[in-house]
Amino acid sequence: MTYAIPRIPTRRPAQVHTVDIAGTAWPVYKVESLIFGVLVFIGALALTTSLQVAVLGAAAATVVAWWVLKSTEQLRN
């Protein structure tokens, strides 16, 4: 008589690198993307002197950085 043994996955859960901010563990990629967004905001505001361009550019840069850094964090694990 033959039978199949179910395969048990050996993959460990993904470990995300975190930093403690005010007692809360934040993923590092979130902090990096927010800092990048602030730098883009300051740079765009200095170059264009237009608040609308600075806010929209910083928001777009933050979202793109957030997703790219999150993807690389998941691929690394």
Backbone as a chain_set.jsonl record, in Angstrom:
{"seq": "MTYAIPRIPTRRPAQVHTVDIAGTAWPVYKVESLIFGVLVFIGALALTTSLQVAVLGAAAATVVAWWVLKSTEQLRN", "coords": {"N": [[0.838, -1.165, 0.0], [0.544, 2.2, -0.824], [1.106, 5.585, 0.071], [0.726, 9.152, 0.223], [2.828, 11.602, 1.577], [2.146, 14.672, 2.886], [3.795, 17.577, 1.767], [5.701, 19.627, 3.79], [5.967, 23.052, 3.995], [9.103, 24.708, 3.968], [9.783, 27.284, 4.052], [10.682, 30.28, 5.622], [8.928, 32.868, 7.403], [8.823, 36.176, 6.042], [11.248, 38.489, 7.096], [11.14, 41.705, 8.139], [13.115, 44.559, 8.217], [13.18, 46.743, 10.908], [12.673, 49.922, 12.572], [12.612, 51.603, 15.66], [10.235, 53.935, 16.449], [8.997, 56.186, 18.579], [8.05, 54.112, 20.219], [6.875, 52.395, 18.423], [7.24, 49.933, 15.968], [8.561, 50.618, 12.929], [8.78, 49.799, 9.496], [11.89, 49.947, 7.789], [11.971, 50.721, 5.108], [9.759, 52.369, 4.844], [10.381, 54.611, 6.408], [12.652, 55.519, 5.049], [11.537, 56.184, 2.534], [9.789, 58.246, 3.25], [11.577, 60.191, 4.195], [12.955, 60.654, 1.824], [10.852, 61.748, 0.318], [10.437, 64.164, 1.7], [12.877, 65.444, 1.18], [12.702, 65.692, -1.612], [10.49, 67.386, -1.732], [11.512, 69.739, -0.509], [13.597, 70.342, -2.292], [12.191, 70.659, -4.747], [10.544, 72.796, -4.088], [12.43, 74.789, -3.64], [13.537, 75.017, -6.193], [11.377, 75.577, -7.972], [9.683, 77.342, -6.675], [6.988, 76.97, -6.319], [4.292, 75.892, -4.578], [2.36, 73.98, -5.206], [3.532, 72.366, -7.213], [5.694, 71.375, -5.781], [4.462, 69.894, -3.706], [2.93, 67.95, -5.126], [4.957, 66.714, -6.635], [6.611, 65.718, -4.594], [4.84, 63.974, -3.326], [4.373, 62.091, -5.361], [6.997, 61.116, -5.732], [7.464, 60.005, -3.216], [5.562, 57.926, -3.088], [6.399, 56.284, -5.215], [9.007, 55.645, -4.365], [8.354, 54.316, -1.99], [6.992, 51.968, -2.896], [8.966, 50.786, -4.522], [11.101, 50.365, -2.721], [9.809, 48.685, -0.908], [9.307, 46.465, -2.524], [11.941, 45.647, -3.116], [12.764, 44.983, -0.565], [11.126, 42.788, -0.013], [12.007, 41.012, -1.984], [14.583, 40.582, -1.174], [14.343, 38.952, 1.021]], "CA": [[0.0, 0.0, 0.0], [1.309, 3.445, -0.905], [0.393, 6.793, 0.484], [1.511, 10.37, 0.02], [3.065, 12.43, 2.759], [2.087, 16.068, 2.447], [5.052, 18.311, 1.893], [5.619, 20.742, 4.722], [6.815, 24.131, 3.478], [10.231, 25.047, 4.831], [10.068, 28.712, 3.887], [10.435, 31.061, 6.818], [8.224, 34.115, 7.125], [9.706, 37.29, 5.689], [11.656, 39.356, 8.194], [11.27, 43.082, 7.697], [13.971, 45.354, 9.09], [12.378, 47.807, 11.498], [13.294, 50.911, 13.434], [11.656, 51.975, 16.698], [9.905, 55.362, 16.497], [7.98, 56.455, 19.606], [7.507, 52.865, 20.725], [6.236, 51.64, 17.349], [8.205, 49.406, 15.008], [8.305, 51.036, 11.555], [9.703, 49.228, 8.52], [12.908, 50.91, 7.38], [11.666, 51.26, 3.789], [8.789, 53.456, 4.994], [11.096, 55.781, 6.913], [13.5, 56.0, 3.963], [10.735, 56.819, 1.501], [9.284, 59.515, 3.766], [12.693, 61.138, 4.192], [13.169, 60.986, 0.42], [9.777, 62.653, -0.072], [10.709, 65.49, 2.282], [13.982, 66.032, 0.427], [12.174, 66.085, -2.923], [9.645, 68.558, -1.498], [12.366, 70.909, -0.274], [14.293, 70.642, -3.542], [11.251, 71.177, -5.743], [10.097, 74.114, -3.634], [13.532, 75.723, -3.857], [13.756, 75.218, -7.627], [10.217, 76.097, -8.7], [8.954, 78.274, -5.8], [5.562, 76.705, -6.465], [3.911, 74.909, -3.569], [1.607, 72.89, -5.842], [4.488, 71.477, -7.876], [6.498, 70.725, -4.747], [3.648, 68.89, -3.005], [2.607, 66.841, -6.029], [6.193, 65.997, -6.954], [7.052, 64.973, -3.414], [3.911, 62.857, -3.107], [4.652, 61.073, -6.376], [8.299, 60.516, -5.44], [7.328, 59.186, -2.006], [4.826, 56.694, -3.417], [7.262, 55.428, -6.045], [10.077, 55.13, -3.506], [7.737, 53.383, -1.049], [6.733, 50.69, -3.555], [10.228, 50.191, -4.979], [11.831, 49.881, -1.544], [9.07, 47.538, -0.359], [9.552, 45.329, -3.41], [13.303, 45.158, -2.931], [12.814, 44.37, 0.773], [10.509, 41.458, -0.112], [12.855, 40.157, -2.813], [15.793, 40.278, -0.404], [14.044, 37.876, 1.995]], "C": [[0.893, 1.241, 0.0], [0.446, 4.608, -0.435], [1.327, 7.985, 0.31], [1.638, 11.121, 1.343], [3.008, 13.888, 2.296], [3.397, 16.784, 2.723], [4.836, 19.523, 2.8], [6.524, 21.85, 4.195], [7.901, 24.507, 4.484], [10.591, 26.525, 4.744], [9.729, 29.459, 5.164], [9.653, 32.325, 6.455], [9.221, 35.248, 6.881], [9.991, 38.152, 6.911], [11.866, 40.752, 7.628], [12.13, 43.825, 8.705], [13.157, 46.539, 9.602], [13.242, 48.746, 12.32], [12.211, 51.369, 14.418], [11.47, 53.491, 16.712], [8.737, 55.524, 17.467], [7.291, 55.169, 20.066], [6.815, 52.008, 19.683], [7.301, 51.194, 16.36], [7.769, 49.787, 13.591], [9.261, 50.302, 10.636], [10.653, 50.316, 7.999], [12.565, 51.516, 6.023], [10.648, 52.393, 3.866], [9.48, 54.735, 5.451], [11.971, 56.374, 5.804], [12.695, 56.724, 2.899], [10.157, 58.148, 1.982], [10.375, 60.577, 3.813], [12.996, 61.581, 2.76], [12.103, 61.965, -0.07], [9.976, 64.056, 0.466], [11.833, 66.181, 1.521], [13.539, 66.484, -0.964], [11.304, 67.328, -2.783], [10.482, 69.821, -1.335], [13.093, 71.315, -1.558], [13.37, 71.237, -4.598], [10.753, 72.562, -5.362], [11.186, 75.158, -3.865], [13.726, 76.023, -5.343], [12.591, 75.924, -8.321], [9.492, 77.212, -7.962], [7.435, 78.155, -5.976], [5.19, 75.588, -5.501], [3.175, 73.717, -4.186], [2.544, 71.875, -6.496], [5.295, 70.708, -6.843], [5.711, 69.621, -4.048], [3.35, 67.7, -3.902], [3.844, 66.031, -6.408], [6.685, 65.161, -5.792], [6.137, 63.784, -3.137], [4.168, 61.728, -4.101], [5.974, 60.363, -6.093], [8.234, 59.601, -4.223], [6.635, 57.869, -2.303], [5.696, 55.747, -4.234], [8.377, 54.821, -5.2], [9.544, 54.077, -2.542], [7.573, 52.012, -1.691], [8.015, 50.007, -4.021], [11.0, 49.614, -3.797], [11.131, 48.687, -0.903], [9.315, 46.3, -1.207], [10.95, 44.768, -3.234], [13.473, 44.492, -1.571], [12.235, 42.956, 0.731], [11.357, 40.508, -0.939], [14.114, 39.729, -2.072], [15.558, 39.107, 0.547], [13.654, 36.613, 1.329]], "O": [[1.875, 1.312, 0.739], [-0.78, 4.588, -0.543], [2.549, 7.841, 0.259], [0.682, 11.25, 2.108], [3.756, 14.282, 1.401], [4.017, 16.613, 3.773], [3.921, 20.323, 2.602], [7.713, 21.625, 3.971], [7.65, 24.611, 5.685], [11.597, 26.958, 5.306], [8.643, 29.304, 5.722], [9.717, 32.79, 5.318], [10.315, 35.266, 7.444], [9.082, 38.5, 7.664], [12.687, 40.946, 6.732], [11.901, 43.732, 9.911], [12.523, 47.249, 8.822], [14.365, 48.424, 12.708], [11.044, 51.504, 14.052], [12.416, 54.24, 16.954], [7.629, 55.056, 17.206], [6.078, 55.154, 20.277], [6.221, 50.986, 20.028], [8.16, 51.981, 15.963], [6.731, 49.329, 13.112], [10.444, 50.186, 10.954], [10.25, 51.461, 7.798], [12.831, 52.696, 5.795], [10.673, 53.293, 3.027], [9.195, 55.817, 4.938], [12.024, 57.593, 5.641], [13.121, 57.77, 2.408], [10.047, 59.087, 1.193], [10.12, 61.741, 3.503], [13.263, 62.757, 2.517], [12.418, 62.909, -0.794], [9.712, 65.033, -0.234], [11.749, 67.378, 1.247], [13.958, 67.54, -1.438], [11.369, 68.228, -3.62], [10.196, 70.848, -1.95], [13.19, 72.502, -1.869], [13.728, 72.208, -5.265], [10.561, 73.411, -6.232], [10.888, 76.29, -4.246], [14.044, 77.154, -5.712], [12.812, 76.783, -9.174], [8.745, 77.965, -8.587], [6.7, 79.127, -5.8], [5.707, 74.475, -5.596], [3.345, 72.58, -3.744], [2.363, 70.667, -6.344], [5.55, 69.516, -7.015], [6.237, 68.532, -3.823], [3.503, 66.555, -3.478], [3.784, 64.804, -6.493], [7.126, 64.027, -5.978], [6.606, 62.71, -2.759], [4.18, 60.555, -3.729], [6.058, 59.14, -6.205], [8.871, 58.548, -4.197], [7.062, 56.816, -1.831], [5.726, 54.544, -3.972], [8.661, 53.627, -5.302], [10.199, 53.063, -2.3], [7.966, 51.002, -1.107], [8.138, 48.786, -3.926], [11.499, 48.491, -3.872], [11.792, 47.774, -0.408], [9.51, 45.208, -0.674], [11.132, 43.551, -3.206], [14.243, 43.54, -1.438], [12.771, 42.039, 1.352], [11.425, 39.317, -0.633], [14.646, 38.646, -2.311], [16.486, 38.353, 0.842], [13.373, 35.622, 2.002]]}, "num_chains": 1, "name": "protein.A"}
